Coordinates of C-alpha atoms in Angstrom, one line a residue:
X1 CA -6.8 30.6 39.3
X2 CA -3.8 28.0 39.9
X3 CA -7.2 25.5 41.0
X4 CA -8.7 26.5 37.4
X5 CA -6.5 26.7 35.3
X6 CA -5.1 22.4 37.0
X7 CA -9.0 21.5 36.0
X8 CA -8.3 23.4 32.2
X9 CA -5.0 21.1 32.1
X10 CA -6.8 18.2 33.1
X11 CA -9.7 18.6 30.9
X12 CA -7.1 19.0 27.8
X13 CA -5.7 16.0 28.6
X14 CA -8.3 13.6 29.6
X15 CA -9.6 14.7 25.3
X16 CA -6.5 14.1 24.3
X17 CA -6.8 10.9 25.8
X18 CA -9.9 9.9 25.4
X19 CA -10.7 10.7 21.6
X20 CA -12.3 13.1 19.4
X21 CA -15.4 10.6 18.2
X22 CA -18.8 10.2 19.8
X23 CA -20.4 7.3 19.3
X24 CA -24.2 6.9 18.0
X25 CA -23.3 9.8 14.9
X26 CA -21.9 8.9 11.7
X27 CA -18.5 11.2 11.3
X28 CA -17.9 13.4 8.4
X29 CA -14.5 14.2 9.8
X30 CA -11.2 12.5 10.6
X31 CA -11.5 10.8 14.1
X32 CA -8.8 11.0 16.3
X33 CA -8.5 7.3 17.6
X34 CA -6.6 6.5 20.9
X35 CA -5.8 3.8 22.5
X36 CA -9.4 4.0 25.2
X37 CA -11.1 5.1 22.4
X38 CA -10.4 2.6 20.0
X39 CA -11.7 -0.6 20.2
X40 CA -15.2 1.7 21.0
X41 CA -14.6 3.6 18.3
X42 CA -14.7 1.1 15.7
X43 CA -17.9 -1.5 16.9
X44 CA -20.2 1.5 16.9
X45 CA -23.5 1.0 15.0
X46 CA -23.8 3.9 13.1
X47 CA -20.0 3.8 11.7
X48 CA -18.9 0.0 11.3
X49 CA -16.8 0.2 9.0
X50 CA -13.8 2.7 9.1
X51 CA -10.5 3.6 7.2
X52 CA -7.9 3.8 10.1
X53 CA -4.4 5.8 8.8
X54 CA -1.8 4.5 11.1
X55 CA 0.9 7.6 11.4
X56 CA 4.1 9.2 12.8
X57 CA 4.1 12.9 12.6
X58 CA 7.2 13.0 11.1
X59 CA 6.8 11.4 8.3
X60 CA 6.1 13.3 5.0
X61 CA 4.1 11.0 3.4
X62 CA 1.2 11.3 6.1
X63 CA 1.5 14.4 6.1
X64 CA 0.4 14.9 3.1
X65 CA -2.7 13.0 3.0
X66 CA -3.6 14.4 6.2
X67 CA -5.9 17.0 4.3
X68 CA -6.9 15.4 1.3
X69 CA -8.2 12.8 4.5
X70 CA -10.0 15.7 5.8
X71 CA -11.6 16.2 2.2
X72 CA -12.6 13.3 1.6
X73 CA -14.1 12.6 4.7
X74 CA -16.5 14.7 4.1
X75 CA -18.2 12.8 0.8
X76 CA -18.5 9.8 3.4
X77 CA -20.6 11.0 6.0
X78 CA -22.7 7.0 6.8
X79 CA -20.4 5.4 4.2
X80 CA -17.6 5.0 5.8
X81 CA -15.5 7.1 8.5
X82 CA -11.8 7.5 8.6
X83 CA -9.9 7.5 12.1
X84 CA -6.3 8.0 12.6
X85 CA -3.6 7.6 15.2
X86 CA -0.5 8.3 15.5
X87 CA 1.8 5.2 16.4
X88 CA 3.5 7.9 18.9
X89 CA 1.7 8.0 20.9
X90 CA -1.1 5.2 21.1
X91 CA 1.7 2.8 20.9
X92 CA -0.4 -0.8 21.8
X93 CA -3.3 -0.2 19.8
X94 CA 0.0 0.6 17.0
X95 CA 1.5 -2.9 18.5
X96 CA -1.4 -4.4 18.1
X97 CA -1.1 -4.5 14.5
X98 CA 1.9 -4.8 13.9
X99 CA 2.0 -1.3 12.1
X100 CA 5.5 -1.2 11.1
X101 CA 5.3 1.8 8.1
X102 CA 3.9 4.9 7.7
X103 CA 1.2 5.7 6.5
X104 CA -0.5 2.2 7.2
X105 CA -3.7 2.2 5.6
X106 CA -6.2 -0.3 7.0
X107 CA -10.0 -1.2 6.9
X108 CA -12.4 -2.6 9.2
X109 CA -15.7 -4.4 9.0
X110 CA -17.7 -7.0 10.3
X111 CA -14.8 -7.0 12.7
X112 CA -12.3 -7.8 9.6
X113 CA -9.3 -5.9 10.1
X114 CA -7.5 -6.4 6.7
X115 CA -5.4 -3.4 4.5
X116 CA -6.6 -1.1 2.6
X117 CA -6.7 -2.6 -1.2
X118 CA -6.9 0.5 -3.4
X119 CA -4.9 4.0 -4.7
X120 CA -3.5 6.7 -2.0
X121 CA -5.7 8.8 -4.0
X122 CA -9.7 10.7 -3.3
X123 CA -11.4 10.0 -5.8
X124 CA -10.1 5.8 -6.1
X125 CA -10.4 6.2 -1.9
X126 CA -14.6 8.0 -2.4
X127 CA -15.1 5.0 -5.4
X128 CA -13.9 2.4 -2.9
X129 CA -16.4 3.6 0.1
X130 CA -19.0 3.1 -2.3
X131 CA -18.4 -0.1 -3.5
X132 CA -18.3 -0.6 0.2
X133 CA -21.3 0.6 0.8
X134 CA -23.6 -1.2 -1.4
X135 CA -24.4 -4.8 -2.1
X136 CA -22.1 -7.1 -2.6
X137 CA -23.7 -8.8 -5.2
X138 CA -25.2 -7.6 -8.8
X139 CA -27.8 -9.2 -11.0
X140 CA -26.6 -9.4 -14.0
X141 CA -28.3 -11.0 -16.6
X142 CA -25.7 -11.4 -19.9
X143 CA -21.6 -12.6 -19.9
X144 CA -21.8 -9.0 -21.6
X145 CA -23.4 -7.6 -18.7
X146 CA -21.2 -9.0 -16.4
X147 CA -18.3 -8.1 -18.2
X148 CA -18.9 -4.7 -18.1
X149 CA -20.3 -4.0 -14.6
X150 CA -18.0 -6.4 -13.0
X151 CA -15.1 -7.4 -14.5
X152 CA -14.2 -4.0 -15.9
X153 CA -14.6 -2.4 -12.9
X154 CA -12.3 -2.1 -9.7
X155 CA -10.6 -3.8 -6.9
X156 CA -9.4 -6.3 -9.5
X157 CA -10.1 -4.9 -12.9
X158 CA -10.8 -7.6 -15.6
X159 CA -12.0 -10.3 -12.8
X160 CA -15.2 -10.8 -11.8
X161 CA -16.8 -14.1 -9.5
X162 CA -20.4 -15.7 -11.3
X163 CA -22.6 -17.9 -8.8
X164 CA -25.8 -19.7 -10.8
X165 CA -29.1 -21.8 -10.0
X166 CA -31.4 -23.0 -12.2
X167 CA -34.7 -22.2 -9.3
X168 CA -33.7 -18.8 -9.2
X169 CA -36.3 -16.4 -11.3
X170 CA -36.3 -13.1 -11.8
X171 CA -39.5 -11.4 -13.3
X172 CA -38.5 -7.4 -14.3
X173 CA -36.9 -4.7 -11.5
X174 CA -39.3 -6.6 -9.0
X175 CA -37.2 -8.3 -6.6
X176 CA -35.0 -8.4 -3.5
X177 CA -31.4 -9.6 -3.5
X178 CA -30.9 -10.6 -0.5
X179 CA -34.4 -12.9 -0.9
X180 CA -32.9 -14.2 -4.1
X181 CA -29.6 -15.2 -2.0
X182 CA -31.1 -16.9 1.1
X183 CA -33.7 -19.4 -1.4
X184 CA -30.7 -21.2 -1.7
X185 CA -27.6 -22.9 -0.3
X186 CA -25.4 -22.1 -3.4
X187 CA -26.3 -18.6 -3.3
X188 CA -26.4 -18.2 0.7
X189 CA -22.6 -19.6 0.6
X190 CA -21.5 -16.9 -2.4
X191 CA -22.9 -14.1 -0.2
X192 CA -21.7 -14.9 2.6
X193 CA -18.1 -15.0 1.0
X194 CA -19.2 -12.2 -1.5
X195 CA -20.0 -9.2 1.9
X196 CA -16.7 -10.5 3.8
X197 CA -14.4 -10.6 0.9
X198 CA -16.1 -7.5 -0.8
X199 CA -12.8 -5.1 -0.8
X200 CA -11.1 -7.9 -3.0
X201 CA -13.7 -8.6 -5.5
X202 CA -16.5 -8.3 -7.5
X203 CA -19.7 -10.5 -7.3
X204 CA -22.3 -11.7 -9.5
X205 CA -25.5 -13.2 -9.6
X206 CA -26.3 -14.7 -12.7
X207 CA -30.2 -14.9 -14.0
X208 CA -30.0 -15.3 -17.5
X209 CA -34.0 -14.4 -19.2
X210 CA -36.2 -17.5 -20.2
X211 CA -35.6 -16.9 -24.1
X212 CA -31.7 -17.1 -23.7
X213 CA -31.1 -18.9 -21.2
X214 CA -29.1 -21.9 -22.6
X215 CA -26.9 -20.1 -25.3
X216 CA -26.0 -17.1 -22.0
X217 CA -24.7 -20.0 -20.3
X218 CA -22.3 -21.5 -22.3
X219 CA -21.1 -18.1 -22.8
X220 CA -20.4 -18.9 -18.9
X221 CA -19.2 -22.3 -19.1
X222 CA -19.4 -24.3 -22.6
X223 CA -21.9 -26.4 -24.0
X224 CA -20.4 -29.4 -21.7
X225 CA -21.0 -28.6 -18.6
X226 CA -23.5 -30.2 -16.1
X227 CA -25.9 -27.4 -15.0
X228 CA -28.1 -28.8 -13.8
X229 CA -27.0 -28.0 -9.5
X230 CA -25.8 -24.7 -10.5
X231 CA -22.0 -23.2 -10.8
X232 CA -19.9 -20.7 -9.4
X233 CA -17.2 -19.6 -11.9
X234 CA -14.6 -16.6 -12.7
X235 CA -14.9 -14.4 -15.5
X236 CA -12.2 -12.7 -17.4
X237 CA -12.3 -11.0 -20.5
X238 CA -10.6 -12.7 -23.6
X239 CA -10.0 -15.7 -21.2
X240 CA -12.3 -19.5 -20.3
X241 CA -14.3 -18.8 -17.2
X242 CA -12.6 -21.1 -14.7
X243 CA -14.9 -23.2 -12.9
X244 CA -15.2 -24.2 -9.3
X245 CA -14.8 -27.9 -9.3
X246 CA -16.5 -28.5 -5.6
X247 CA -19.4 -30.4 -4.5
X248 CA -22.0 -27.8 -4.3
X249 CA -24.5 -29.3 -2.3
X250 CA -25.3 -28.8 1.8
X251 CA -21.2 -29.7 2.1
X252 CA -20.5 -26.7 -0.1
X253 CA -19.3 -24.3 3.3
X254 CA -17.2 -20.9 3.0
X255 CA -13.4 -22.2 3.7
X256 CA -14.1 -23.8 0.5
X257 CA -15.5 -21.0 -1.2
X258 CA -12.7 -18.3 0.2
X259 CA -10.3 -20.9 -0.9
X260 CA -11.4 -20.9 -4.7
X261 CA -11.6 -17.1 -4.5
X262 CA -8.4 -16.3 -3.4
X263 CA -6.6 -18.9 -5.5
X264 CA -8.7 -17.4 -8.6
X265 CA -8.6 -13.8 -7.8
X266 CA -6.4 -12.2 -10.1
X267 CA -6.2 -11.3 -13.3
X268 CA -3.7 -13.5 -16.0
X269 CA -1.5 -10.0 -16.8
X270 CA -2.1 -7.7 -13.7
X271 CA -1.4 -4.1 -13.8
X272 CA 1.2 -3.8 -11.1
X273 CA 1.6 -0.7 -9.1
X274 CA 1.9 1.0 -5.6
X275 CA -1.4 -1.2 -4.5
X276 CA -1.2 -4.3 -5.1
X277 CA 3.0 -5.3 -5.1
X278 CA 3.1 -6.3 -2.0
X279 CA 0.1 -8.6 -2.5
X280 CA 1.0 -10.3 -5.5
X281 CA 4.3 -10.8 -4.8
X282 CA 2.7 -12.7 -1.4
X283 CA 1.2 -15.5 -3.7
X284 CA 3.7 -18.3 -3.9
X285 CA 5.1 -17.4 -7.8
X286 CA 7.8 -14.9 -9.1
X287 CA 6.6 -12.0 -11.1
X288 CA 6.8 -12.2 -14.9
X289 CA 6.3 -8.1 -15.2
X290 CA 6.5 -6.4 -18.5
X291 CA 7.6 -2.9 -18.3
X292 CA 6.3 -0.1 -20.4
X293 CA 6.7 3.2 -20.7
X294 CA 3.9 5.3 -19.2
X295 CA 2.5 6.4 -22.2
X296 CA 1.1 2.8 -23.7
X297 CA 0.8 1.2 -20.3
X298 CA -2.3 -1.0 -20.7
X299 CA -1.4 -1.7 -24.7
X300 CA 2.0 -2.3 -25.3
X301 CA 2.9 -4.9 -27.8
X302 CA 4.3 -6.3 -24.8
X303 CA 0.9 -6.6 -22.7
X304 CA -0.6 -8.4 -25.5
X305 CA 2.1 -10.5 -25.9
X306 CA 2.3 -11.8 -22.2
X307 CA -1.6 -12.2 -22.8
X308 CA -1.3 -14.2 -25.8
X309 CA 1.6 -16.0 -24.3
X310 CA -0.8 -16.3 -21.0
X311 CA -3.2 -17.9 -23.1
X312 CA -2.0 -20.4 -25.5
X313 CA 1.8 -20.9 -24.3
X314 CA 2.9 -24.0 -22.7
X315 CA 1.2 -24.7 -19.6
X316 CA 4.5 -25.3 -17.4
X317 CA 5.6 -22.4 -17.7
X318 CA 2.2 -20.2 -17.6
X319 CA 1.7 -22.2 -13.8
X320 CA 5.3 -20.7 -12.9
X321 CA 4.5 -16.7 -12.8
X322 CA 2.5 -14.4 -12.0
X323 CA 1.8 -12.7 -15.1
X324 CA 1.8 -8.3 -15.0
X325 CA 2.9 -5.4 -16.2
X326 CA 4.1 -2.2 -14.8
X327 CA 4.6 1.8 -15.6
X328 CA 8.4 1.9 -16.1
X329 CA 8.8 5.6 -15.9
X330 CA 6.9 6.1 -13.4
X331 CA 8.2 2.8 -11.5
X332 CA 11.7 3.5 -12.8
X333 CA 14.2 4.2 -9.7
X334 CA 12.9 1.1 -7.7
X335 CA 13.5 -0.8 -11.0
X336 CA 16.7 0.7 -12.1
X337 CA 18.2 -2.0 -8.9
X338 CA 17.5 -5.6 -11.2
X339 CA 18.7 -3.3 -14.2
X340 CA 15.8 -2.1 -15.6
X341 CA 17.2 1.0 -18.4
X342 CA 14.1 3.8 -18.2
X343 CA 15.4 4.2 -21.2
X344 CA 15.4 0.9 -23.3
X345 CA 11.8 0.0 -22.4
X346 CA 9.8 -2.2 -23.1
X347 CA 11.9 -4.3 -21.1
X348 CA 10.9 -8.3 -19.8
X349 CA 12.0 -9.0 -16.0
X350 CA 11.2 -12.1 -12.9
X351 CA 11.2 -11.3 -9.6
X352 CA 11.2 -13.1 -6.6
X353 CA 10.9 -11.0 -3.9
X354 CA 10.6 -13.7 -1.4
X355 CA 14.2 -14.4 -2.0
X356 CA 15.5 -11.7 -3.4
X357 CA 16.1 -12.3 -6.7
X358 CA 15.7 -12.1 -10.3
X359 CA 16.5 -12.4 -13.7
X360 CA 16.7 -9.7 -16.5
X361 CA 18.2 -9.2 -20.1
X362 CA 17.8 -6.2 -21.9
X363 CA 19.3 -8.2 -25.2
X364 CA 15.7 -10.4 -25.1
X365 CA 12.2 -9.3 -25.4
X366 CA 10.2 -12.1 -26.9
X367 CA 7.6 -13.4 -23.5
X368 CA 9.2 -16.8 -25.6
X369 CA 12.2 -16.3 -25.9
X370 CA 12.9 -15.5 -22.9
X371 CA 11.0 -17.6 -20.2
X372 CA 13.6 -19.9 -22.2
X373 CA 16.6 -18.5 -21.7
X374 CA 15.8 -18.3 -18.2
X375 CA 14.5 -22.5 -17.6
X376 CA 17.9 -23.4 -19.8
X377 CA 19.5 -21.0 -17.8
X378 CA 21.1 -19.0 -20.1
X379 CA 19.6 -15.9 -18.3
X380 CA 21.4 -16.3 -14.8
X381 CA 19.8 -15.6 -11.8
X382 CA 21.1 -12.3 -10.1
X383 CA 20.2 -11.1 -6.8
X384 CA 19.0 -7.6 -5.5
X385 CA 22.3 -5.4 -5.5
X386 CA 23.5 -6.4 -7.7
X387 CA 22.8 -4.3 -10.6
X388 CA 24.3 -1.6 -8.7
X389 CA 27.8 -3.3 -8.2
X390 CA 29.4 -1.1 -10.8
X391 CA 27.3 1.7 -9.9
X392 CA 28.8 4.9 -8.7
X393 CA 29.2 5.6 -5.1
X394 CA 26.9 7.9 -4.6
X395 CA 23.5 5.7 -6.3
X396 CA 25.0 2.7 -4.1
X397 CA 24.7 5.0 -1.0
X398 CA 21.4 6.3 -2.2
X399 CA 20.0 2.5 -3.5
X400 CA 21.0 1.5 0.4
X401 CA 19.9 4.5 2.0
X402 CA 15.9 3.6 -0.2
X403 CA 16.5 -0.5 0.6
X404 CA 16.6 0.7 4.7
X405 CA 14.0 3.0 5.4
X406 CA 12.6 4.2 7.4
X407 CA 15.6 2.8 9.7
X408 CA 18.4 5.4 8.3
X409 CA 16.3 8.1 9.3
X410 CA 19.0 7.4 12.3
X411 CA 22.2 7.7 10.6
X412 CA 21.4 11.3 10.0
X413 CA 19.2 12.1 13.1
X414 CA 22.4 10.2 15.3
X415 CA 25.1 12.3 13.1
X416 CA 23.7 15.8 14.5
X417 CA 22.8 14.2 18.0
X418 CA 27.0 13.4 18.3
X419 CA 27.7 17.3 17.2
X420 CA 25.2 18.3 19.1
X421 CA 25.9 16.5 23.1
X422 CA 29.6 16.0 22.4
X423 CA 31.5 17.4 19.7
X424 CA 29.4 21.2 20.9
X425 CA 31.0 21.2 24.1
X426 CA 34.5 20.8 23.3
X427 CA 34.9 24.8 22.5
X428 CA 33.5 25.9 26.1
X429 CA 35.6 25.2 29.7
X430 CA 33.1 26.7 31.9
X431 CA 36.2 30.2 32.8
X432 CA 34.0 32.9 31.0
X433 CA 37.5 35.1 32.1
X434 CA 39.5 33.4 29.3
X435 CA 36.7 34.7 26.7
X436 CA 35.9 37.7 28.0
X437 CA 39.9 38.9 28.0
X438 CA 39.9 37.9 25.0
X439 CA 37.0 40.5 24.0
X440 CA 38.8 42.9 25.2
X441 CA 41.5 43.2 24.2
X442 CA 40.1 42.9 20.6
X443 CA 37.4 45.9 21.2
X444 CA 39.9 48.3 23.1
X445 CA 44.0 47.0 22.6
X446 CA 45.8 50.3 23.4
X447 CA 43.9 49.7 27.2
X448 CA 44.6 46.3 27.5
X449 CA 48.6 47.3 26.5
X450 CA 49.7 46.9 30.7
X451 CA 53.1 49.1 31.1
X452 CA 55.0 47.1 34.5
X453 CA 55.5 49.1 37.2
X454 CA 59.9 49.0 37.7
X455 CA 59.4 49.5 33.6
X456 CA 57.1 52.9 35.0
X457 CA 60.0 54.3 37.3
X458 CA 63.1 54.3 35.9
X459 CA 61.6 56.4 32.7
X460 CA 59.8 59.2 35.4
X461 CA 63.7 59.0 37.1
X462 CA 65.5 59.8 33.8
X463 CA 63.4 62.1 32.7
X464 CA 64.8 64.1 36.0
X465 CA 67.7 63.4 34.9
X466 CA 67.5 65.1 32.5
X467 CA 65.8 68.6 33.8

């Protein structure tokens, strides 16, 4: 029996160490990945595309996400596998990818590992998986079609990249996208980057109908551009296209295309949220944020003013910032540390997370006036936390606790550990006799009163004399 129990325990341990994955089969459940099976799992040809959740068992957000991922995994069989890695156990793989917070969501495909770029709910994850499972390049034949099918959808709403080469033609629906993309050097490089950056951008191959070719090309690049060698262009609704200006001959390389993409893969005015805040903050420019109420998000007059200024405003001012807008109700607590009042929306805020500085003045609402006063230092630069200087101690403490999560969780943990290890033992000295004597006296106080022996003798003698 002992031997049998030992074998069962050993098998259970091996199961936990190796994990639950079975190579060669598309998964429809969330897979447990470990230090031992991680590499073999993500390199499994049957499951070459993964969403990976790095978590800790005590993490509240991780626990809330778990049942949602369990449900999503069923719908994504054969499209995207989902794996989970417990960083309290699998420390090597978590350290390898520099996981510092929970949950961290990463995506891996074709040997590349990158942050999951979308929102963290079921519909967004399913849409992301379906997008990544489709051909990274879509055939379009008109400017309007490019905007509708490419630019007006995630991952970067409002932006798309198009490649055109005059030698390419199609006849109805009888074409092979792979053959078209491999027909020229330009489209080969474009396809390579589209595949690599599919999670971060929208890509199209433009082949206009012969009878409207010149008119269509003019909508993308104007009439003064020589299109005889083809072109690559970024398009965005309401703004002129931005051409790739380098050579498109045999010297055109993937790094050239990748640089152009990463420099321009951003809407002129971007909706800012938890899914892209870190990426936008790391673009090298301060963020000019229009903080608007949730009820007018995306259609607030302040958002329209930001777009107009980005289109026709001073080039020096426009180039100095990344323009965006943000839901001031949903992100009210975060924005309050910069002096933004959710009851006073809309407001403007400049935020530079690189050096933790910001500019804010609730009395100035116009975009041009705001930027000019920032430039003239009428609106002074402030440091993150200055807005809390006059706040009560509870508000300051709350802001400090939230700012330094998860490390601030160590404070209550250390406090309770001190109580258990140091304080509680002081109330017990190891002598049970004292505690027993106290209990005996409380239960039967009469019996606990002892009469001294000499007092008993004296009392008896006096009683005999009285008789």
